[in-house]
GROMACS .gro file of C-alpha atoms in nm:
model
  367
    1MET     CA    1   1.175   1.309  -0.195
    2PRO     CA    2   1.260   0.991  -0.389
    3THR     CA    3   0.979   0.787  -0.545
    4GLN     CA    4   1.119   0.467  -0.390
    5PRO     CA    5   1.240   0.391  -0.035
    6ASP     CA    6   1.606   0.480   0.022
    7SER     CA    7   1.769   0.237   0.266
    8ALA     CA    8   2.091   0.433   0.316
    9ARG     CA    9   1.904   0.755   0.385
   10SER     CA   10   1.671   0.576   0.625
   11MET     CA   11   1.959   0.441   0.832
   12LEU     CA   12   2.108   0.790   0.851
   13GLN     CA   13   1.775   0.935   0.966
   14TYR     CA   14   1.744   0.684   1.248
   15ARG     CA   15   2.109   0.714   1.347
   16LEU     CA   16   2.042   1.081   1.416
   17ARG     CA   17   1.713   1.023   1.601
   18ALA     CA   18   1.747   0.684   1.773
   19ASP     CA   19   1.844   0.818   2.116
   20GLY     CA   20   1.536   1.039   2.146
   21TYR     CA   21   1.295   0.823   1.947
   22ASP     CA   22   1.094   0.678   2.238
   23ARG     CA   23   1.063   1.014   2.408
   24ARG     CA   24   0.934   1.190   2.095
   25LEU     CA   25   0.687   0.933   1.968
   26SER     CA   26   0.574   0.698   2.244
   27SER     CA   27   0.298   0.912   2.395
   28ARG     CA   28   0.157   1.027   2.058
   29LEU     CA   29   0.125   0.670   1.929
   30ALA     CA   30   0.040   0.490   2.252
   31ASN     CA   31  -0.330   0.445   2.170
   32PHE     CA   32  -0.255   0.291   1.833
   33ARG     CA   33   0.004   0.053   1.976
   34ALA     CA   34  -0.271  -0.087   2.197
   35GLN     CA   35  -0.508  -0.118   1.900
   36ALA     CA   36  -0.240  -0.291   1.694
   37LEU     CA   37  -0.191  -0.551   1.967
   38GLU     CA   38  -0.566  -0.600   1.992
   39LEU     CA   39  -0.593  -0.658   1.617
   40LEU     CA   40  -0.312  -0.916   1.633
   41ASP     CA   41  -0.538  -1.128   1.857
   42LEU     CA   42  -0.242  -1.274   2.044
   43ALA     CA   43  -0.244  -1.591   2.255
   44PRO     CA   44   0.010  -1.769   2.479
   45GLY     CA   45   0.273  -1.970   2.295
   46GLN     CA   46   0.251  -1.787   1.963
   47THR     CA   47   0.546  -1.670   1.754
   48VAL     CA   48   0.528  -1.305   1.649
   49LEU     CA   49   0.739  -1.132   1.384
   50GLU     CA   50   0.772  -0.754   1.399
   51VAL     CA   51   0.943  -0.606   1.095
   52GLY     CA   52   1.095  -0.264   1.148
   53CYS     CA   53   1.080  -0.317   1.525
   54GLY     CA   54   1.297  -0.012   1.596
   55THR     CA   55   1.360   0.049   1.965
   56GLY     CA   56   1.125  -0.229   2.075
   57ARG     CA   57   0.838  -0.012   2.196
   58ASN     CA   58   0.589  -0.291   2.114
   59PHE     CA   59   0.784  -0.570   2.284
   60ALA     CA   60   0.634  -0.541   2.634
   61GLY     CA   61   0.276  -0.551   2.505
   62VAL     CA   62   0.342  -0.850   2.278
   63LEU     CA   63   0.530  -1.049   2.543
   64GLU     CA   64   0.255  -0.992   2.798
   65LYS     CA   65   0.012  -1.166   2.561
   66ILE     CA   66   0.226  -1.454   2.430
   67GLY     CA   67   0.388  -1.534   2.765
   68PRO     CA   68   0.717  -1.712   2.831
   69SER     CA   69   0.620  -2.001   2.601
   70GLY     CA   70   0.589  -1.769   2.301
   71GLN     CA   71   0.861  -1.611   2.092
   72LEU     CA   72   0.904  -1.260   1.954
   73ILE     CA   73   1.130  -1.193   1.655
   74GLY     CA   74   1.226  -0.834   1.579
   75VAL     CA   75   1.387  -0.726   1.251
   76ASP     CA   76   1.545  -0.387   1.185
   77GLN     CA   77   1.820  -0.254   0.958
   78SER     CA   78   1.924   0.020   1.202
   79ALA     CA   79   2.191  -0.084   1.450
   80ASP     CA   80   2.127   0.239   1.640
   81MET     CA   81   1.760   0.150   1.694
   82LEU     CA   82   1.836  -0.214   1.779
   83LYS     CA   83   2.078  -0.095   2.047
   84HIS     CA   84   1.777   0.040   2.237
   85SER     CA   85   1.582  -0.282   2.175
   86GLN     CA   86   1.867  -0.483   2.323
   87ALA     CA   87   1.877  -0.251   2.625
   88LYS     CA   88   1.510  -0.329   2.691
   89LEU     CA   89   1.579  -0.702   2.666
   90ASP     CA   90   1.865  -0.677   2.915
   91ALA     CA   91   1.674  -0.455   3.157
   92ASN     CA   92   1.364  -0.677   3.162
   93GLY     CA   93   1.529  -1.017   3.136
   94TRP     CA   94   1.335  -1.111   2.822
   95VAL     CA   95   1.494  -1.434   2.698
   96ASN     CA   96   1.232  -1.527   2.438
   97VAL     CA   97   1.309  -1.235   2.206
   98ARG     CA   98   1.533  -1.272   1.902
   99LEU     CA   99   1.669  -0.964   1.725
  100ILE     CA  100   1.772  -0.978   1.358
  101TYR     CA  101   1.996  -0.701   1.229
  102SER     CA  102   1.897  -0.689   0.863
  103SER     CA  103   1.680  -0.510   0.610
  104ALA     CA  104   1.331  -0.648   0.556
  105GLU     CA  105   1.427  -0.731   0.198
  106THR     CA  106   1.724  -0.954   0.286
  107ALA     CA  107   1.648  -1.102   0.630
  108SER     CA  108   1.632  -1.484   0.640
  109LEU     CA  109   1.265  -1.530   0.727
  110ALA     CA  110   1.132  -1.803   0.498
  111ALA     CA  111   1.155  -2.092   0.746
  112LEU     CA  112   1.003  -1.918   1.049
  113ALA     CA  113   0.633  -2.012   1.002
  114VAL     CA  114   0.522  -1.741   1.246
  115ASP     CA  115   0.169  -1.699   1.381
  116ARG     CA  116   0.151  -1.319   1.364
  117ILE     CA  117   0.322  -1.045   1.161
  118LEU     CA  118   0.326  -0.680   1.268
  119PHE     CA  119   0.419  -0.374   1.063
  120TYR     CA  120   0.406  -0.069   1.291
  121ALA     CA  121   0.493   0.274   1.149
  122THR     CA  122   0.695   0.112   0.869
  123HIS     CA  123   0.601   0.314   0.560
  124ASP     CA  124   0.925   0.253   0.369
  125ILE     CA  125   0.905  -0.123   0.428
  126LEU     CA  126   0.542  -0.139   0.314
  127ARG     CA  127   0.632   0.046  -0.008
  128SER     CA  128   0.899  -0.211  -0.101
  129ARG     CA  129   0.755  -0.512  -0.282
  130ALA     CA  130   1.069  -0.714  -0.205
  131ALA     CA  131   1.033  -0.637   0.166
  132VAL     CA  132   0.663  -0.727   0.172
  133LEU     CA  133   0.719  -1.055  -0.013
  134ASN     CA  134   1.014  -1.153   0.205
  135THR     CA  135   0.820  -1.075   0.522
  136LEU     CA  136   0.516  -1.274   0.410
  137SER     CA  137   0.743  -1.571   0.334
  138ALA     CA  138   0.769  -1.611   0.713
  139ALA     CA  139   0.397  -1.685   0.743
  140GLY     CA  140   0.256  -2.015   0.864
  141ARG     CA  141  -0.078  -2.159   0.755
  142ARG     CA  142  -0.302  -1.925   0.956
  143THR     CA  143  -0.090  -1.618   1.004
  144ARG     CA  144  -0.259  -1.289   1.088
  145VAL     CA  145  -0.103  -0.970   0.951
  146VAL     CA  146  -0.150  -0.624   1.102
  147ALA     CA  147  -0.015  -0.294   0.968
  148VAL     CA  148  -0.062   0.039   1.148
  149GLY     CA  149   0.069   0.381   1.050
  150THR     CA  150  -0.009   0.724   0.908
  151GLN     CA  151  -0.134   0.823   0.564
  152TRP     CA  152  -0.258   1.133   0.385
  153ALA     CA  153  -0.589   1.260   0.515
  154PRO     CA  154  -0.851   1.366   0.255
  155THR     CA  155  -0.702   1.631   0.027
  156TRP     CA  156  -0.923   1.908   0.165
  157ASN     CA  157  -0.768   1.867   0.510
  158VAL     CA  158  -0.459   2.076   0.441
  159VAL     CA  159  -0.384   2.136   0.809
  160VAL     CA  160  -0.357   1.765   0.893
  161ASN     CA  161  -0.166   1.687   0.573
  162GLY     CA  162   0.074   1.973   0.637
  163TYR     CA  163   0.140   1.836   0.985
  164LEU     CA  164   0.193   1.486   0.846
  165TRP     CA  165   0.439   1.612   0.587
  166TRP     CA  166   0.635   1.813   0.843
  167THR     CA  167   0.663   1.531   1.099
  168SER     CA  168   0.684   1.222   0.876
  169ARG     CA  169   0.965   1.346   0.653
  170ARG     CA  170   1.204   1.290   0.945
  171TYR     CA  171   1.126   0.919   0.959
  172ILE     CA  172   1.043   0.809   0.603
  173THR     CA  173   1.235   0.853   0.279
  174THR     CA  174   0.948   0.862   0.028
  175PHE     CA  175   0.588   0.978   0.019
  176GLU     CA  176   0.513   0.739  -0.268
  177GLY     CA  177   0.197   0.550  -0.179
  178TYR     CA  178   0.122   0.772   0.120
  179HIS     CA  179  -0.244   0.785   0.014
  180GLY     CA  180  -0.258   0.418   0.117
  181PRO     CA  181   0.071   0.271   0.243
  182TRP     CA  182  -0.103  -0.065   0.293
  183THR     CA  183  -0.211  -0.107  -0.073
  184LEU     CA  184   0.095  -0.308  -0.177
  185LEU     CA  185   0.046  -0.544   0.117
  186ARG     CA  186  -0.319  -0.589   0.021
  187GLU     CA  187  -0.217  -0.730  -0.317
  188TYR     CA  188  -0.109  -1.039  -0.122
  189VAL     CA  189  -0.362  -1.027   0.164
  190PRO     CA  190  -0.692  -1.037  -0.028
  191ASP     CA  191  -0.917  -1.041   0.281
  192MET     CA  192  -0.754  -0.729   0.425
  193CYS     CA  193  -0.976  -0.482   0.609
  194VAL     CA  194  -0.868  -0.121   0.665
  195ASP     CA  195  -0.998   0.100   0.945
  196THR     CA  196  -0.903   0.465   0.984
  197ALA     CA  197  -0.880   0.713   1.270
  198ARG     CA  198  -0.785   1.075   1.340
  199PHE     CA  199  -0.934   1.243   1.034
  200LYS     CA  200  -0.851   0.928   0.831
  201ALA     CA  201  -0.481   1.008   0.874
  202VAL     CA  202  -0.414   0.683   1.066
  203TYR     CA  203  -0.480   0.341   0.914
  204LEU     CA  204  -0.520   0.004   1.084
  205ALA     CA  205  -0.502  -0.275   0.826
  206TYR     CA  206  -0.543  -0.643   0.909
  207GLY     CA  207  -0.601  -0.975   0.737
  208SER     CA  208  -0.468  -1.327   0.677
  209ALA     CA  209  -0.133  -1.387   0.511
  210PRO     CA  210  -0.126  -1.624   0.212
  211ILE     CA  211   0.034  -1.964   0.245
  212PRO     CA  212   0.395  -1.904   0.131
  213GLY     CA  213   0.367  -2.160  -0.150
  214GLU     CA  214   0.079  -1.960  -0.296
  215LEU     CA  215   0.262  -1.627  -0.285
  216GLN     CA  216   0.281  -1.514  -0.646
  217PRO     CA  217   0.375  -1.159  -0.748
  218PRO     CA  218   0.146  -1.014  -1.014
  219ALA     CA  219   0.275  -1.026  -1.373
  220ILE     CA  220   0.154  -0.711  -1.549
  221ILE     CA  221   0.268  -0.651  -1.906
  222GLU     CA  222   0.198  -0.363  -2.144
  223VAL     CA  223   0.020  -0.482  -2.457
  224THR     CA  224   0.099  -0.393  -2.816
  225ARG     CA  225  -0.156  -0.265  -3.065
  226LYS     CA  226  -0.177  -0.617  -3.209
  227GLN     CA  227  -0.282  -0.750  -2.867
  228LEU     CA  228  -0.578  -0.515  -2.825
  229SER     CA  229  -0.808  -0.801  -2.921
  230GLU     CA  230  -0.715  -0.967  -2.589
  231VAL     CA  231  -0.808  -0.647  -2.407
  232VAL     CA  232  -1.143  -0.630  -2.585
  233LYS     CA  233  -1.215  -0.997  -2.513
  234LEU     CA  234  -1.145  -0.954  -2.143
  235LEU     CA  235  -1.357  -0.639  -2.118
  236VAL     CA  236  -1.648  -0.811  -2.290
  237GLU     CA  237  -1.623  -1.106  -2.050
  238ALA     CA  238  -1.611  -0.862  -1.757
  239GLU     CA  239  -1.920  -0.687  -1.900
  240LEU     CA  240  -1.745  -0.351  -1.936
  241SER     CA  241  -1.770  -0.106  -2.223
  242ILE     CA  242  -1.520  -0.127  -2.509
  243GLU     CA  243  -1.608   0.220  -2.640
  244GLY     CA  244  -1.294   0.400  -2.760
  245VAL     CA  245  -1.052   0.113  -2.691
  246HIS     CA  246  -0.918   0.115  -3.047
  247SER     CA  247  -0.891   0.495  -3.059
  248GLY     CA  248  -0.573   0.534  -2.855
  249GLY     CA  249  -0.420   0.491  -2.512
  250ARG     CA  250  -0.196   0.236  -2.341
  251TYR     CA  251  -0.312  -0.092  -2.185
  252TRP     CA  252  -0.167  -0.349  -1.947
  253LEU     CA  253  -0.277  -0.709  -1.898
  254ALA     CA  254  -0.228  -0.903  -1.574
  255TYR     CA  255  -0.142  -1.273  -1.602
  256ASP     CA  256  -0.155  -1.544  -1.336
  257SER     CA  257   0.117  -1.807  -1.284
  258ALA     CA  258  -0.039  -2.020  -1.560
  259ARG     CA  259  -0.008  -1.724  -1.801
  260ARG     CA  260  -0.383  -1.673  -1.820
  261PRO     CA  261  -0.498  -1.311  -1.861
  262VAL     CA  262  -0.690  -1.219  -1.547
  263GLY     CA  263  -0.724  -0.841  -1.560
  264VAL     CA  264  -0.665  -0.523  -1.758
  265VAL     CA  265  -0.620  -0.149  -1.710
  266GLY     CA  266  -0.568   0.139  -1.952
  267LEU     CA  267  -0.450   0.501  -1.958
  268GLU     CA  268  -0.555   0.772  -2.202
  269ALA     CA  269  -0.362   1.099  -2.224
  270ALA     CA  270  -0.549   1.429  -2.206
  271PHE     CA  271  -0.453   1.790  -2.272
  272GLY     CA  272  -0.207   1.933  -2.024
  273ARG     CA  273  -0.079   1.696  -1.755
  274ALA     CA  274  -0.396   1.499  -1.685
  275CYS     CA  275  -0.490   1.149  -1.797
  276LEU     CA  276  -0.780   0.906  -1.771
  277LEU     CA  277  -0.754   0.564  -1.608
  278ARG     CA  278  -0.999   0.338  -1.787
  279SER     CA  279  -1.108  -0.022  -1.837
  280LEU     CA  280  -0.991  -0.145  -1.495
  281ALA     CA  281  -1.131  -0.497  -1.487
  282VAL     CA  282  -1.057  -0.833  -1.326
  283MET     CA  283  -1.221  -1.158  -1.430
  284PRO     CA  284  -1.483  -1.268  -1.172
  285LYS     CA  285  -1.307  -1.584  -1.051
  286PHE     CA  286  -0.984  -1.391  -0.989
  287ARG     CA  287  -1.137  -1.108  -0.786
  288ARG     CA  288  -1.056  -1.039  -0.419
  289ARG     CA  289  -0.697  -1.152  -0.474
  290GLY     CA  290  -0.532  -0.812  -0.511
  291TRP     CA  291  -0.521  -0.799  -0.892
  292GLY     CA  292  -0.735  -0.485  -0.916
  293ASN     CA  293  -0.512  -0.295  -0.676
  294ALA     CA  294  -0.200  -0.417  -0.856
  295LEU     CA  295  -0.335  -0.298  -1.191
  296ALA     CA  296  -0.439   0.040  -1.051
  297ARG     CA  297  -0.097   0.089  -0.892
  298ARG     CA  298   0.075   0.006  -1.220
  299ALA     CA  299  -0.136   0.262  -1.406
  300LEU     CA  300  -0.066   0.530  -1.143
  301THR     CA  301   0.306   0.457  -1.157
  302GLU     CA  302   0.307   0.485  -1.536
  303ALA     CA  303   0.113   0.812  -1.517
  304ARG     CA  304   0.366   0.954  -1.272
  305LEU     CA  305   0.659   0.846  -1.488
  306ASP     CA  306   0.488   1.012  -1.785
  307GLY     CA  307   0.483   1.343  -1.597
  308ARG     CA  308   0.109   1.347  -1.526
  309THR     CA  309  -0.011   1.534  -1.219
  310ALA     CA  310  -0.373   1.414  -1.204
  311VAL     CA  311  -0.543   1.087  -1.294
  312TYR     CA  312  -0.918   1.075  -1.356
  313ALA     CA  313  -1.145   0.772  -1.379
  314LEU     CA  314  -1.503   0.675  -1.460
  315SER     CA  315  -1.676   0.384  -1.290
  316THR     CA  316  -2.011   0.237  -1.202
  317GLY     CA  317  -1.870   0.056  -0.898
  318ALA     CA  318  -1.535  -0.040  -0.739
  319THR     CA  319  -1.576   0.244  -0.490
  320GLU     CA  320  -1.360   0.077  -0.225
  321LEU     CA  321  -1.080   0.012  -0.472
  322PHE     CA  322  -1.067   0.369  -0.600
  323ARG     CA  323  -1.077   0.516  -0.250
  324GLY     CA  324  -0.805   0.275  -0.142
  325GLN     CA  325  -0.585   0.402  -0.423
  326GLY     CA  326  -0.628   0.763  -0.313
  327PHE     CA  327  -0.899   0.871  -0.556
  328GLN     CA  328  -1.160   1.125  -0.449
  329PRO     CA  329  -1.513   1.151  -0.595
  330ILE     CA  330  -1.571   1.463  -0.806
  331PRO     CA  331  -1.857   1.606  -1.016
  332ILE     CA  332  -1.887   1.442  -1.357
  333ASP     CA  333  -1.866   1.784  -1.525
  334GLU     CA  334  -1.522   1.842  -1.373
  335LEU     CA  335  -1.393   1.516  -1.521
  336ALA     CA  336  -1.556   1.582  -1.857
  337SER     CA  337  -1.378   1.918  -1.875
  338ALA     CA  338  -1.036   1.798  -1.753
  339VAL     CA  339  -1.006   1.499  -1.990
  340SER     CA  340  -1.251   1.605  -2.260
  341ASN     CA  341  -1.034   1.485  -2.549
  342THR     CA  342  -0.978   1.127  -2.430
  343PRO     CA  343  -1.132   0.853  -2.647
  344GLN     CA  344  -1.347   0.709  -2.366
  345VAL     CA  345  -1.496   1.044  -2.266
  346CYS     CA  346  -1.561   1.134  -2.631
  347ALA     CA  347  -1.730   0.798  -2.690
  348TYR     CA  348  -1.936   0.817  -2.371
  349ARG     CA  349  -2.043   1.174  -2.445
  350ALA     CA  350  -2.157   1.078  -2.794
  351ALA     CA  351  -2.349   0.778  -2.656
  352GLY     CA  352  -2.508   0.980  -2.374
  353MET     CA  353  -2.343   0.758  -2.111
  354LEU     CA  354  -2.146   1.013  -1.906
  355SER     CA  355  -2.432   1.096  -1.671
  356THR     CA  356  -2.456   0.730  -1.559
  357GLU     CA  357  -2.095   0.715  -1.437
  358LEU     CA  358  -1.919   0.799  -1.112
  359ALA     CA  359  -1.625   1.037  -1.155
  360TRP     CA  360  -1.295   1.016  -0.964
  361ARG     CA  361  -0.969   1.210  -0.942
  362ARG     CA  362  -0.632   1.122  -0.791
  363ARG     CA  363  -0.364   1.389  -0.756
  364ILE     CA  364  -0.014   1.250  -0.803
  365ASP     CA  365   0.181   1.573  -0.764
  366ILE     CA  366   0.146   1.588  -0.384
  367PRO     CA  367   0.493   1.601  -0.219
   0.00000   0.00000   0.00000
């Protein structure tokens, strides 16, 4: 499968499956539709935006909550799916629903100032930064965002993951980010909470959208050898070890809109196709804004492009961040063996520091 969402392929998939979509999926996902509506915390008179609304299976539940004084806006790039949405509008006499035939990346949403935003089973949309940013541009000042869908279960659960692969490949065009489809959205929704269900294969993510004027995409730039002093300075200020920084590896710095360095991450190559993610740090006053997740995602992307199949990491904290990025805890001896030649592991081993660290691994060769 491609490493990025494929719009043309997606429209073909839904053209082939639109007529039977409700029949195949409605009963299996009914419980989570109800939970999604509960998390939206709807009230009469609100305006709700559903991106990737498909056949309109969520419309009845939303309209029951917002009443005739509210408005529901549905966006979808598939004319075949919207045909079924329109049929529901006509059959039920819903006059306060507006359908937009457009991709999430290009729909005109910036002036809507909606109260609620819903992503339901929209993996491809959530893995497109342009789609996420354009959707969030529709937010008002206190907009609640909810995203519900499926994700990889823990790696040991091969039965569930096999089922997910077999069923999901008919409806999505990439498994990139399937360890946490919501992670890109969380870069812009810093207070996001994520609950899971059904062997952790279903996620329910919710939080508050940023004010559109404050929506700034992260600027993450690879540093040159001459800029390593900036990396060292930031790590010292973040109270992280600088052992092995000058001995090799690649590093990226994150900058805010004022061009101030706010975070850093590094990668060190190991024997074979493994590598070590190291020095993931964000300055204290910039934490809880999505920078850590953005830096981790950049490092994982670079590792994948470099042909790596496994990424390891050492940490003394940041458990939630690593789990959110698909890492699994492993014994320290396993990490020490897999990336034994990396500068950080060599330095930590020499200093007797390895035993004080938590060890993590993220597979990036899963289909």
